[in-house]
Structures are given as C-alpha cells and as structure tokens.
Amino acid sequence: MCDNQKGILVVVSGFSGVGKGTMMKKLMKEHKEDYALSVSATTRSPRPGEVDGKSYFFVTKEKFEDMISQDKLIEYAQYVGNYYGTPKDYVFDQLKAGKSVILEIEIQGALKIKEKFPDTRLLFVTAPSADDLKKRLVGRGTETEEVIANRLKRASEECEGIEKYDYLVINDNLSEAVDKVHSIIQNSRFNNLGEIEQDLIINNTEYIKEMKSELKGFSKGE
Ligand code: ADP
Ligand code: 5GP
C-alpha cells in the first residue's frame, strides 16, 4: 500500500447469517495494514465467543441513548429489537492515519453514512441463494427460531433497498469472496473501475430479481 494515499470509508452490509462477520475477520487477518474495522456499540446480548470491545461494545439501552445524546455516534439504527451504532472517534482517527475504514452495518445506517460522506463505497454481501442463507443462519445455532424468522423477514425488506448499494459480492467460496471484497475496495480506491464493472449492483439485476423473489417466499413463511 502507498503511504501517501488516503484511506476510504467502506460500508459492508448483507443479510443476517450471510457470512459478513466471517469474511471481515479473514479480510482483516490478511490485510491488516490496509484496513481498520470499526467496532459498533449495541444493546443486544453477546453471543457465545463474542468479546466486549472486540466484537461489539455491549451496552445498556440507557448507555446507548446517552451516546446518542452526546453525539458520539456517526450513525445508529434499530435492528430486530436492538440499537446498533458506529462510534465516531475511532473511524475518524483511523481515516486520519491513512487506513480504509470498514463499517459492517445494516442498510439504514449505510444510507445515513452515504448521505453524510458521499464518497463512501457501499458493498452488499449475499449468499448464492436464499436457501443457503437460511441454512447458514440456522447452522450458526446462535438464535432462536423466532429471531431467525424475524431476521429472514428483515432480509426480504433489506433486499428491496439493494439497488442503493454500489457493489455486490456473492459469498459462495469464502476465500474468493474475501479476495473480491479486497479487489473492489482497492480498485475503487485507485479508480480502476473497469476491473470491477461486473461487480456493480446494476450489472447483477437478474440475480437480484431471483433473490428478492426467494426471500419474499420466506417472509410469507413458505
Ligand atoms: P453474519 O455476520 O453475516 O451474520 P456469520 O459470519 O456469523 O454471518 O456467518 C454465519 C454462518 O455462515 C457461520 O456459521 C459461518 O461459519 C457460515 N459461513 C460463512 N461464510 C460461509 C461460506 N462461504 N460458506 C458456507 N458457510 C459460511
Ligand atoms: P448482529 O446482531 O447479527 O451482529 O447484527 C445485526 C445487524 O446489525 C447486521 O446487519 C449488522 O451489520 C448490523 N450492525 C452492526 N453494527 C451496526 C452499526 O453500528 N450500525 C448499524 N446501522 N448497523 C449495525
């Protein structure tokens, strides 16, 4: 990486259980000199293995609302019954240090970030099919059946906003998907846009149409 190049702000969103967390962990491991991964605050309870301050800052609703009133968050949103938000200081510090900062956040937050910082690149991660998505969410074994159903319903709603994103990444083979994310960020950052034309959301309309229809089936309980 060239030290004289400024980092960029990148949002990675995607349906619950698609593998965003797994991908970001691998990306950070392989390219830690290039990226800083923002750690969000949330009011949801930690899953087994999640570490406070690393996976999330796990806070109470009162503490989260204090953070909002003290203007400590760049954005925040509610997702399936909990607050999630991005602390400001870390993001600005890392950008100043020349790193590209990755926010792994949902769509409402993504759109707020794009409005505030129009140069932000928005990436959406999906699975090969809605069936694969459900299998991963169930297979992770961290949520109740009711929460899984709500998250799949939310996936269907989120899919309606997918055209607001810039790039699509299908997480089929994990390593290839992680390489793709790195390639999109680097090519976009250095303006080699021809290299990543096939990854533009607007060039994947057939796939998106199919995914929307499959997810609608789940949200109706099919
Ligand atoms: P998210 O952060 O998007 O909610 P996770 O990273 O927790 O999703 O992944 C959900 C589940 O899917 C995990 O059990 C993970 O091991 C699995 N997973 C991630 N990527 C893949 C992949 N490419 N193929 C198959 N399973 C995957
Ligand atoms: P999970 O509970 O599965 O960790 O996350 C639920 C959703 O919240 C995911 O779509 C995740 O990307 C999103 N999320 C995590 N942190 C933030 C945040 O700081 N802001 C917003 N808007 N969404 C977030």
PDB file of C-alpha atoms and ligand atoms in Angstrom:
ATOM      1  CA  MET A   1       0.000   0.000   0.000  1.00  0.00           C
ATOM      2  CA  CYS A   2       1.247   3.526  -0.780  1.00  0.00           C
ATOM      3  CA  ASP A   3       1.572   5.556   2.414  1.00  0.00           C
ATOM      4  CA  ASN A   4       0.697   8.790   0.664  1.00  0.00           C
ATOM      5  CA  GLN A   5      -2.756   7.562  -0.356  1.00  0.00           C
ATOM      6  CA  LYS A   6      -5.665   8.413   1.886  1.00  0.00           C
ATOM      7  CA  GLY A   7      -7.940   5.608   3.029  1.00  0.00           C
ATOM      8  CA  ILE A   8     -11.610   5.499   2.138  1.00  0.00           C
ATOM      9  CA  LEU A   9     -14.775   4.720   4.014  1.00  0.00           C
ATOM     10  CA  VAL A  10     -16.374   1.387   3.061  1.00  0.00           C
ATOM     11  CA  VAL A  11     -19.719   0.019   4.207  1.00  0.00           C
ATOM     12  CA  VAL A  12     -20.286  -3.727   4.089  1.00  0.00           C
ATOM     13  CA  SER A  13     -23.892  -4.807   4.548  1.00  0.00           C
ATOM     14  CA  GLY A  14     -25.668  -8.067   3.909  1.00  0.00           C
ATOM     15  CA  PHE A  15     -28.376 -10.358   5.183  1.00  0.00           C
ATOM     16  CA  SER A  16     -28.025 -11.765   8.671  1.00  0.00           C
ATOM     17  CA  GLY A  17     -26.113 -15.062   8.511  1.00  0.00           C
ATOM     18  CA  VAL A  18     -24.646 -14.451   5.050  1.00  0.00           C
ATOM     19  CA  GLY A  19     -21.118 -14.569   6.468  1.00  0.00           C
ATOM     20  CA  LYS A  20     -20.151 -10.886   6.806  1.00  0.00           C
ATOM     21  CA  GLY A  21     -18.506 -11.371  10.190  1.00  0.00           C
ATOM     22  CA  THR A  22     -16.547 -14.402   8.982  1.00  0.00           C
ATOM     23  CA  MET A  23     -15.439 -12.533   5.852  1.00  0.00           C
ATOM     24  CA  MET A  24     -14.364  -9.384   7.710  1.00  0.00           C
ATOM     25  CA  LYS A  25     -12.326 -11.423  10.180  1.00  0.00           C
ATOM     26  CA  LYS A  26     -10.446 -13.059   7.300  1.00  0.00           C
ATOM     27  CA  LEU A  27     -10.024  -9.793   5.398  1.00  0.00           C
ATOM     28  CA  MET A  28      -8.556  -8.107   8.474  1.00  0.00           C
ATOM     29  CA  LYS A  29      -6.228 -11.041   9.106  1.00  0.00           C
ATOM     30  CA  GLU A  30      -4.946 -10.991   5.525  1.00  0.00           C
ATOM     31  CA  HIS A  31      -4.738  -7.218   5.034  1.00  0.00           C
ATOM     32  CA  LYS A  32      -4.434  -5.635   8.439  1.00  0.00           C
ATOM     33  CA  GLU A  33      -2.056  -2.998   7.115  1.00  0.00           C
ATOM     34  CA  ASP A  34      -4.754  -1.668   4.748  1.00  0.00           C
ATOM     35  CA  TYR A  35      -7.921  -1.720   6.819  1.00  0.00           C
ATOM     36  CA  ALA A  36      -9.406  -0.807  10.164  1.00  0.00           C
ATOM     37  CA  LEU A  37     -12.671  -2.480  11.123  1.00  0.00           C
ATOM     38  CA  SER A  38     -14.967  -0.247  13.129  1.00  0.00           C
ATOM     39  CA  VAL A  39     -16.356  -1.787  16.339  1.00  0.00           C
ATOM     40  CA  SER A  40     -20.006  -0.869  16.857  1.00  0.00           C
ATOM     41  CA  ALA A  41     -21.973  -0.346  20.031  1.00  0.00           C
ATOM     42  CA  THR A  42     -25.083  -2.478  20.513  1.00  0.00           C
ATOM     43  CA  THR A  43     -27.749  -3.207  23.087  1.00  0.00           C
ATOM     44  CA  ARG A  44     -28.077  -6.859  22.041  1.00  0.00           C
ATOM     45  CA  SER A  45     -26.625  -9.582  24.291  1.00  0.00           C
ATOM     46  CA  PRO A  46     -23.267 -11.133  23.393  1.00  0.00           C
ATOM     47  CA  ARG A  47     -23.300 -14.488  21.574  1.00  0.00           C
ATOM     48  CA  PRO A  48     -21.026 -17.230  22.900  1.00  0.00           C
ATOM     49  CA  GLY A  49     -17.438 -16.338  21.974  1.00  0.00           C
ATOM     50  CA  GLU A  50     -18.114 -12.643  21.365  1.00  0.00           C
ATOM     51  CA  VAL A  51     -15.767 -10.324  23.241  1.00  0.00           C
ATOM     52  CA  ASP A  52     -16.761  -6.892  24.578  1.00  0.00           C
ATOM     53  CA  GLY A  53     -14.745  -4.164  22.852  1.00  0.00           C
ATOM     54  CA  LYS A  54     -13.748  -6.501  20.004  1.00  0.00           C
ATOM     55  CA  SER A  55     -16.952  -7.927  18.524  1.00  0.00           C
ATOM     56  CA  TYR A  56     -19.049  -5.026  19.792  1.00  0.00           C
ATOM     57  CA  PHE A  57     -19.225  -2.628  22.703  1.00  0.00           C
ATOM     58  CA  PHE A  58     -22.126  -4.287  24.511  1.00  0.00           C
ATOM     59  CA  VAL A  59     -24.028  -1.547  26.334  1.00  0.00           C
ATOM     60  CA  THR A  60     -27.369  -0.998  28.053  1.00  0.00           C
ATOM     61  CA  LYS A  61     -30.193   0.889  26.359  1.00  0.00           C
ATOM     62  CA  GLU A  62     -29.585   3.814  28.773  1.00  0.00           C
ATOM     63  CA  LYS A  63     -25.880   3.973  27.921  1.00  0.00           C
ATOM     64  CA  PHE A  64     -26.675   3.776  24.189  1.00  0.00           C
ATOM     65  CA  GLU A  65     -29.172   6.635  24.491  1.00  0.00           C
ATOM     66  CA  ASP A  66     -26.504   8.677  26.348  1.00  0.00           C
ATOM     67  CA  MET A  67     -24.125   8.067  23.435  1.00  0.00           C
ATOM     68  CA  ILE A  68     -26.805   9.361  21.054  1.00  0.00           C
ATOM     69  CA  SER A  69     -27.452  12.499  23.076  1.00  0.00           C
ATOM     70  CA  GLN A  70     -23.727  13.194  23.464  1.00  0.00           C
ATOM     71  CA  ASP A  71     -23.292  12.939  19.663  1.00  0.00           C
ATOM     72  CA  LYS A  72     -20.769  10.101  19.994  1.00  0.00           C
ATOM     73  CA  LEU A  73     -22.164   8.051  17.085  1.00  0.00           C
ATOM     74  CA  ILE A  74     -21.794   8.775  13.346  1.00  0.00           C
ATOM     75  CA  GLU A  75     -24.965   6.799  12.730  1.00  0.00           C
ATOM     76  CA  TYR A  76     -27.244   4.409  14.554  1.00  0.00           C
ATOM     77  CA  ALA A  77     -30.282   2.290  13.766  1.00  0.00           C
ATOM     78  CA  GLN A  78     -32.655  -0.206  15.318  1.00  0.00           C
ATOM     79  CA  TYR A  79     -32.467  -3.767  14.036  1.00  0.00           C
ATOM     80  CA  VAL A  80     -34.823  -6.550  15.133  1.00  0.00           C
ATOM     81  CA  GLY A  81     -35.427  -5.035  18.582  1.00  0.00           C
ATOM     82  CA  ASN A  82     -31.967  -3.644  19.395  1.00  0.00           C
ATOM     83  CA  TYR A  83     -29.909  -0.495  18.857  1.00  0.00           C
ATOM     84  CA  TYR A  84     -26.689  -0.620  16.834  1.00  0.00           C
ATOM     85  CA  GLY A  85     -24.379   2.374  16.197  1.00  0.00           C
ATOM     86  CA  THR A  86     -20.937   3.412  14.960  1.00  0.00           C
ATOM     87  CA  PRO A  87     -18.714   5.331  17.436  1.00  0.00           C
ATOM     88  CA  LYS A  88     -17.264   8.427  15.779  1.00  0.00           C
ATOM     89  CA  ASP A  89     -13.772   8.818  17.209  1.00  0.00           C
ATOM     90  CA  TYR A  90     -12.263   5.516  16.049  1.00  0.00           C
ATOM     91  CA  VAL A  91     -13.455   5.983  12.448  1.00  0.00           C
ATOM     92  CA  PHE A  92     -12.039   9.495  12.133  1.00  0.00           C
ATOM     93  CA  ASP A  93      -8.759   8.575  13.863  1.00  0.00           C
ATOM     94  CA  GLN A  94      -8.163   5.610  11.512  1.00  0.00           C
ATOM     95  CA  LEU A  95      -9.034   7.607   8.391  1.00  0.00           C
ATOM     96  CA  LYS A  96      -6.562  10.267   9.518  1.00  0.00           C
ATOM     97  CA  ALA A  97      -3.956   7.519   9.941  1.00  0.00           C
ATOM     98  CA  GLY A  98      -4.448   6.620   6.246  1.00  0.00           C
ATOM     99  CA  LYS A  99      -6.397   3.378   6.668  1.00  0.00           C
ATOM    100  CA  SER A 100      -9.556   2.468   4.814  1.00  0.00           C
ATOM    101  CA  VAL A 101     -12.219   2.015   7.446  1.00  0.00           C
ATOM    102  CA  ILE A 102     -14.816  -0.732   7.104  1.00  0.00           C
ATOM    103  CA  LEU A 103     -18.223  -0.392   8.725  1.00  0.00           C
ATOM    104  CA  GLU A 104     -20.132  -3.672   8.849  1.00  0.00           C
ATOM    105  CA  ILE A 105     -23.603  -2.198   9.310  1.00  0.00           C
ATOM    106  CA  GLU A 106     -27.190  -2.595   8.120  1.00  0.00           C
ATOM    107  CA  ILE A 107     -28.935  -0.641   5.395  1.00  0.00           C
ATOM    108  CA  GLN A 108     -30.439   2.303   7.333  1.00  0.00           C
ATOM    109  CA  GLY A 109     -27.011   3.117   8.767  1.00  0.00           C
ATOM    110  CA  ALA A 110     -25.380   2.573   5.365  1.00  0.00           C
ATOM    111  CA  LEU A 111     -27.636   5.147   3.746  1.00  0.00           C
ATOM    112  CA  LYS A 112     -27.042   7.664   6.537  1.00  0.00           C
ATOM    113  CA  ILE A 113     -23.278   7.255   6.074  1.00  0.00           C
ATOM    114  CA  LYS A 114     -23.558   7.716   2.291  1.00  0.00           C
ATOM    115  CA  GLU A 115     -25.600  10.887   2.836  1.00  0.00           C
ATOM    116  CA  LYS A 116     -23.012  12.320   5.251  1.00  0.00           C
ATOM    117  CA  PHE A 117     -19.960  11.082   3.314  1.00  0.00           C
ATOM    118  CA  PRO A 118     -20.922  10.704  -0.381  1.00  0.00           C
ATOM    119  CA  ASP A 119     -17.559   9.146  -1.341  1.00  0.00           C
ATOM    120  CA  THR A 120     -18.291   6.068   0.800  1.00  0.00           C
ATOM    121  CA  ARG A 121     -18.360   2.803  -1.179  1.00  0.00           C
ATOM    122  CA  LEU A 122     -21.353   0.620  -0.349  1.00  0.00           C
ATOM    123  CA  LEU A 123     -20.870  -3.168  -0.715  1.00  0.00           C
ATOM    124  CA  PHE A 124     -23.681  -5.672  -0.311  1.00  0.00           C
ATOM    125  CA  VAL A 125     -22.857  -9.314   0.518  1.00  0.00           C
ATOM    126  CA  THR A 126     -25.307 -12.054  -0.394  1.00  0.00           C
ATOM    127  CA  ALA A 127     -25.367 -15.853  -0.471  1.00  0.00           C
ATOM    128  CA  PRO A 128     -25.698 -17.990  -3.635  1.00  0.00           C
ATOM    129  CA  SER A 129     -29.409 -18.480  -2.821  1.00  0.00           C
ATOM    130  CA  ALA A 130     -31.977 -17.694  -0.118  1.00  0.00           C
ATOM    131  CA  ASP A 131     -31.887 -21.381   0.857  1.00  0.00           C
ATOM    132  CA  ASP A 132     -28.133 -21.172   1.535  1.00  0.00           C
ATOM    133  CA  LEU A 133     -28.764 -18.079   3.627  1.00  0.00           C
ATOM    134  CA  LYS A 134     -31.352 -19.839   5.790  1.00  0.00           C
ATOM    135  CA  LYS A 135     -29.058 -22.867   6.207  1.00  0.00           C
ATOM    136  CA  ARG A 136     -26.184 -20.647   7.416  1.00  0.00           C
ATOM    137  CA  LEU A 137     -28.387 -18.712   9.818  1.00  0.00           C
ATOM    138  CA  VAL A 138     -29.845 -21.919  11.275  1.00  0.00           C
ATOM    139  CA  GLY A 139     -26.442 -23.678  11.188  1.00  0.00           C
ATOM    140  CA  ARG A 140     -24.773 -20.901  13.217  1.00  0.00           C
ATOM    141  CA  GLY A 141     -27.031 -22.026  16.059  1.00  0.00           C
ATOM    142  CA  THR A 142     -26.975 -18.698  17.901  1.00  0.00           C
ATOM    143  CA  GLU A 143     -30.574 -17.525  17.512  1.00  0.00           C
ATOM    144  CA  THR A 144     -33.984 -18.861  18.463  1.00  0.00           C
ATOM    145  CA  GLU A 145     -36.413 -19.941  15.746  1.00  0.00           C
ATOM    146  CA  GLU A 146     -38.412 -16.765  16.297  1.00  0.00           C
ATOM    147  CA  VAL A 147     -35.359 -14.493  15.881  1.00  0.00           C
ATOM    148  CA  ILE A 148     -34.319 -16.431  12.750  1.00  0.00           C
ATOM    149  CA  ALA A 149     -37.786 -15.908  11.259  1.00  0.00           C
ATOM    150  CA  ASN A 150     -37.600 -12.174  12.049  1.00  0.00           C
ATOM    151  CA  ARG A 151     -34.124 -11.895  10.548  1.00  0.00           C
ATOM    152  CA  LEU A 152     -35.258 -13.618   7.340  1.00  0.00           C
ATOM    153  CA  LYS A 153     -38.218 -11.253   7.139  1.00  0.00           C
ATOM    154  CA  ARG A 154     -35.814  -8.364   7.629  1.00  0.00           C
ATOM    155  CA  ALA A 155     -33.594  -9.795   4.845  1.00  0.00           C
ATOM    156  CA  SER A 156     -36.537  -9.590   2.479  1.00  0.00           C
ATOM    157  CA  GLU A 157     -37.121  -5.924   3.413  1.00  0.00           C
ATOM    158  CA  GLU A 158     -33.402  -5.134   3.089  1.00  0.00           C
ATOM    159  CA  CYS A 159     -33.295  -6.714  -0.358  1.00  0.00           C
ATOM    160  CA  GLU A 160     -35.743  -4.068  -1.551  1.00  0.00           C
ATOM    161  CA  GLY A 161     -33.057  -1.433  -0.887  1.00  0.00           C
ATOM    162  CA  ILE A 162     -30.190  -3.296  -2.510  1.00  0.00           C
ATOM    163  CA  GLU A 163     -30.140  -1.042  -5.598  1.00  0.00           C
ATOM    164  CA  LYS A 164     -28.910   1.806  -3.377  1.00  0.00           C
ATOM    165  CA  TYR A 165     -25.591  -0.048  -2.982  1.00  0.00           C
ATOM    166  CA  ASP A 166     -22.638   0.223  -5.375  1.00  0.00           C
ATOM    167  CA  TYR A 167     -21.233  -3.349  -5.463  1.00  0.00           C
ATOM    168  CA  LEU A 168     -22.490  -6.901  -4.987  1.00  0.00           C
ATOM    169  CA  VAL A 169     -20.393  -9.732  -3.540  1.00  0.00           C
ATOM    170  CA  ILE A 170     -21.739 -13.300  -3.527  1.00  0.00           C
ATOM    171  CA  ASN A 171     -20.244 -15.213  -0.603  1.00  0.00           C
ATOM    172  CA  ASP A 172     -20.122 -18.718  -2.053  1.00  0.00           C
ATOM    173  CA  ASN A 173     -16.478 -19.752  -1.632  1.00  0.00           C
ATOM    174  CA  LEU A 174     -15.246 -17.803   1.419  1.00  0.00           C
ATOM    175  CA  SER A 175     -11.685 -17.113   0.195  1.00  0.00           C
ATOM    176  CA  GLU A 176     -12.876 -15.959  -3.213  1.00  0.00           C
ATOM    177  CA  ALA A 177     -15.468 -13.670  -1.634  1.00  0.00           C
ATOM    178  CA  VAL A 178     -12.847 -12.102   0.644  1.00  0.00           C
ATOM    179  CA  ASP A 179     -10.477 -11.586  -2.318  1.00  0.00           C
ATOM    180  CA  LYS A 180     -13.362  -9.969  -4.180  1.00  0.00           C
ATOM    181  CA  VAL A 181     -14.045  -7.504  -1.367  1.00  0.00           C
ATOM    182  CA  HIS A 182     -10.350  -6.558  -1.266  1.00  0.00           C
ATOM    183  CA  SER A 183     -10.235  -6.168  -5.042  1.00  0.00           C
ATOM    184  CA  ILE A 184     -13.365  -3.998  -5.116  1.00  0.00           C
ATOM    185  CA  ILE A 185     -12.042  -1.705  -2.388  1.00  0.00           C
ATOM    186  CA  GLN A 186      -8.568  -1.346  -3.887  1.00  0.00           C
ATOM    187  CA  ASN A 187      -9.762  -0.898  -7.483  1.00  0.00           C
ATOM    188  CA  SER A 188     -12.391   1.584  -6.419  1.00  0.00           C
ATOM    189  CA  ARG A 189      -9.892   3.468  -4.295  1.00  0.00           C
ATOM    190  CA  PHE A 190      -7.398   3.785  -7.164  1.00  0.00           C
ATOM    191  CA  ASN A 191     -10.135   4.391  -9.748  1.00  0.00           C
ATOM    192  CA  ASN A 192      -9.539   1.199 -11.785  1.00  0.00           C
ATOM    193  CA  LEU A 193     -13.272   0.955 -12.262  1.00  0.00           C
ATOM    194  CA  GLY A 194     -13.139  -1.207 -15.408  1.00  0.00           C
ATOM    195  CA  GLU A 195     -11.715  -4.053 -13.280  1.00  0.00           C
ATOM    196  CA  ILE A 196     -14.800  -4.223 -11.094  1.00  0.00           C
ATOM    197  CA  GLU A 197     -17.547  -3.352 -13.551  1.00  0.00           C
ATOM    198  CA  GLN A 198     -19.025  -6.866 -13.331  1.00  0.00           C
ATOM    199  CA  ASP A 199     -19.431  -6.395  -9.569  1.00  0.00           C
ATOM    200  CA  LEU A 200     -21.619  -3.301  -9.849  1.00  0.00           C
ATOM    201  CA  ILE A 201     -25.127  -3.793  -8.460  1.00  0.00           C
ATOM    202  CA  ILE A 202     -26.557  -2.502 -11.751  1.00  0.00           C
ATOM    203  CA  ASN A 203     -24.810  -5.319 -13.612  1.00  0.00           C
ATOM    204  CA  ASN A 204     -26.391  -8.069 -11.481  1.00  0.00           C
ATOM    205  CA  THR A 205     -30.091  -7.398 -11.958  1.00  0.00           C
ATOM    206  CA  GLU A 206     -31.113 -10.976 -12.820  1.00  0.00           C
ATOM    207  CA  TYR A 207     -29.508 -12.412  -9.689  1.00  0.00           C
ATOM    208  CA  ILE A 208     -31.108  -9.682  -7.534  1.00  0.00           C
ATOM    209  CA  LYS A 209     -34.558 -10.296  -9.017  1.00  0.00           C
ATOM    210  CA  GLU A 210     -34.277 -14.008  -8.209  1.00  0.00           C
ATOM    211  CA  MET A 211     -33.052 -13.339  -4.631  1.00  0.00           C
ATOM    212  CA  LYS A 212     -35.898 -10.888  -3.966  1.00  0.00           C
ATOM    213  CA  SER A 213     -38.446 -13.444  -5.071  1.00  0.00           C
ATOM    214  CA  GLU A 214     -36.912 -16.288  -2.972  1.00  0.00           C
ATOM    215  CA  LEU A 215     -36.718 -14.082   0.145  1.00  0.00           C
ATOM    216  CA  LYS A 216     -40.320 -12.948  -0.284  1.00  0.00           C
ATOM    217  CA  GLY A 217     -41.258 -16.632  -0.118  1.00  0.00           C
ATOM    218  CA  PHE A 218     -39.521 -16.927   3.290  1.00  0.00           C
ATOM    219  CA  SER A 219     -41.140 -13.800   4.682  1.00  0.00           C
ATOM    220  CA  LYS A 220     -44.540 -15.292   3.843  1.00  0.00           C
ATOM    221  CA  GLY A 221     -43.445 -18.410   5.761  1.00  0.00           C
ATOM    222  CA  GLU A 222     -43.196 -20.641   2.654  1.00  0.00           C
TER     223      GLU A 222
HETATM  224  P1  ADP B   1     -23.151 -12.652   9.561  1.00  0.00           P
HETATM  225  O1  ADP B   1     -22.023 -11.939  10.246  1.00  0.00           O
HETATM  226  O2  ADP B   1     -23.364 -12.154   8.165  1.00  0.00           O
HETATM  227  O3  ADP B   1     -24.432 -12.654  10.329  1.00  0.00           O
HETATM  228  P2  ADP B   1     -21.554 -15.062  10.103  1.00  0.00           P
HETATM  229  O4  ADP B   1     -20.200 -14.574   9.709  1.00  0.00           O
HETATM  230  O5  ADP B   1     -21.865 -15.198  11.549  1.00  0.00           O
HETATM  231  O6  ADP B   1     -22.707 -14.180   9.383  1.00  0.00           O
HETATM  232  O7  ADP B   1     -21.787 -16.457   9.347  1.00  0.00           O
HETATM  233  C1  ADP B   1     -22.984 -17.210   9.510  1.00  0.00           C
HETATM  234  C2  ADP B   1     -22.647 -18.691   9.372  1.00  0.00           C
HETATM  235  O8  ADP B   1     -22.302 -18.981   7.992  1.00  0.00           O
HETATM  236  C3  ADP B   1     -21.460 -19.138  10.206  1.00  0.00           C
HETATM  237  O9  ADP B   1     -21.746 -20.388  10.791  1.00  0.00           O
HETATM  238  C4  ADP B   1     -20.303 -19.198   9.202  1.00  0.00           C
HETATM  239  O10 ADP B   1     -19.335 -20.150   9.593  1.00  0.00           O
HETATM  240  C5  ADP B   1     -21.034 -19.633   7.916  1.00  0.00           C
HETATM  241  N1  ADP B   1     -20.374 -19.174   6.669  1.00  0.00           N
HETATM  242  C6  ADP B   1     -19.761 -18.009   6.417  1.00  0.00           C
HETATM  243  N2  ADP B   1     -19.299 -17.944   5.146  1.00  0.00           N
HETATM  244  C7  ADP B   1     -19.627 -19.114   4.567  1.00  0.00           C
HETATM  245  C8  ADP B   1     -19.429 -19.690   3.247  1.00  0.00           C
HETATM  246  N3  ADP B   1     -18.788 -19.017   2.266  1.00  0.00           N
HETATM  247  N4  ADP B   1     -19.901 -20.920   3.012  1.00  0.00           N
HETATM  248  C9  ADP B   1     -20.569 -21.619   3.982  1.00  0.00           C
HETATM  249  N5  ADP B   1     -20.792 -21.148   5.244  1.00  0.00           N
HETATM  250  C10 ADP B   1     -20.332 -19.918   5.545  1.00  0.00           C
HETATM  251  P1  5GP B   2     -25.834  -8.973  14.526  1.00  0.00           P
HETATM  252  O1  5GP B   2     -26.815  -8.902  15.671  1.00  0.00           O
HETATM  253  O2  5GP B   2     -26.108 -10.156  13.614  1.00  0.00           O
HETATM  254  O3  5GP B   2     -24.395  -8.874  14.967  1.00  0.00           O
HETATM  255  O4  5GP B   2     -26.079  -7.655  13.629  1.00  0.00           O
HETATM  256  C1  5GP B   2     -27.347  -7.346  13.157  1.00  0.00           C
HETATM  257  C2  5GP B   2     -27.251  -6.288  12.073  1.00  0.00           C
HETATM  258  O5  5GP B   2     -26.796  -5.047  12.613  1.00  0.00           O
HETATM  259  C3  5GP B   2     -26.284  -6.655  10.940  1.00  0.00           C
HETATM  260  O6  5GP B   2     -26.907  -6.347   9.695  1.00  0.00           O
HETATM  261  C4  5GP B   2     -25.109  -5.738  11.205  1.00  0.00           C
HETATM  262  O7  5GP B   2     -24.412  -5.409  10.000  1.00  0.00           O
HETATM  263  C5  5GP B   2     -25.803  -4.511  11.753  1.00  0.00           C
HETATM  264  N1  5GP B   2     -24.930  -3.620  12.510  1.00  0.00           N
HETATM  265  C6  5GP B   2     -23.868  -3.932  13.292  1.00  0.00           C
HETATM  266  N2  5GP B   2     -23.316  -2.827  13.788  1.00  0.00           N
HETATM  267  C7  5GP B   2     -24.030  -1.767  13.326  1.00  0.00           C
HETATM  268  C8  5GP B   2     -23.924  -0.345  13.484  1.00  0.00           C
HETATM  269  O8  5GP B   2     -23.055   0.192  14.140  1.00  0.00           O
HETATM  270  N3  5GP B   2     -24.854   0.418  12.851  1.00  0.00           N
HETATM  271  C9  5GP B   2     -25.844  -0.128  12.093  1.00  0.00           C
HETATM  272  N4  5GP B   2     -26.688   0.726  11.492  1.00  0.00           N
HETATM  273  N5  5GP B   2     -25.967  -1.454  11.912  1.00  0.00           N
HETATM  274  C10 5GP B   2     -25.070  -2.269  12.516  1.00  0.00           C
END
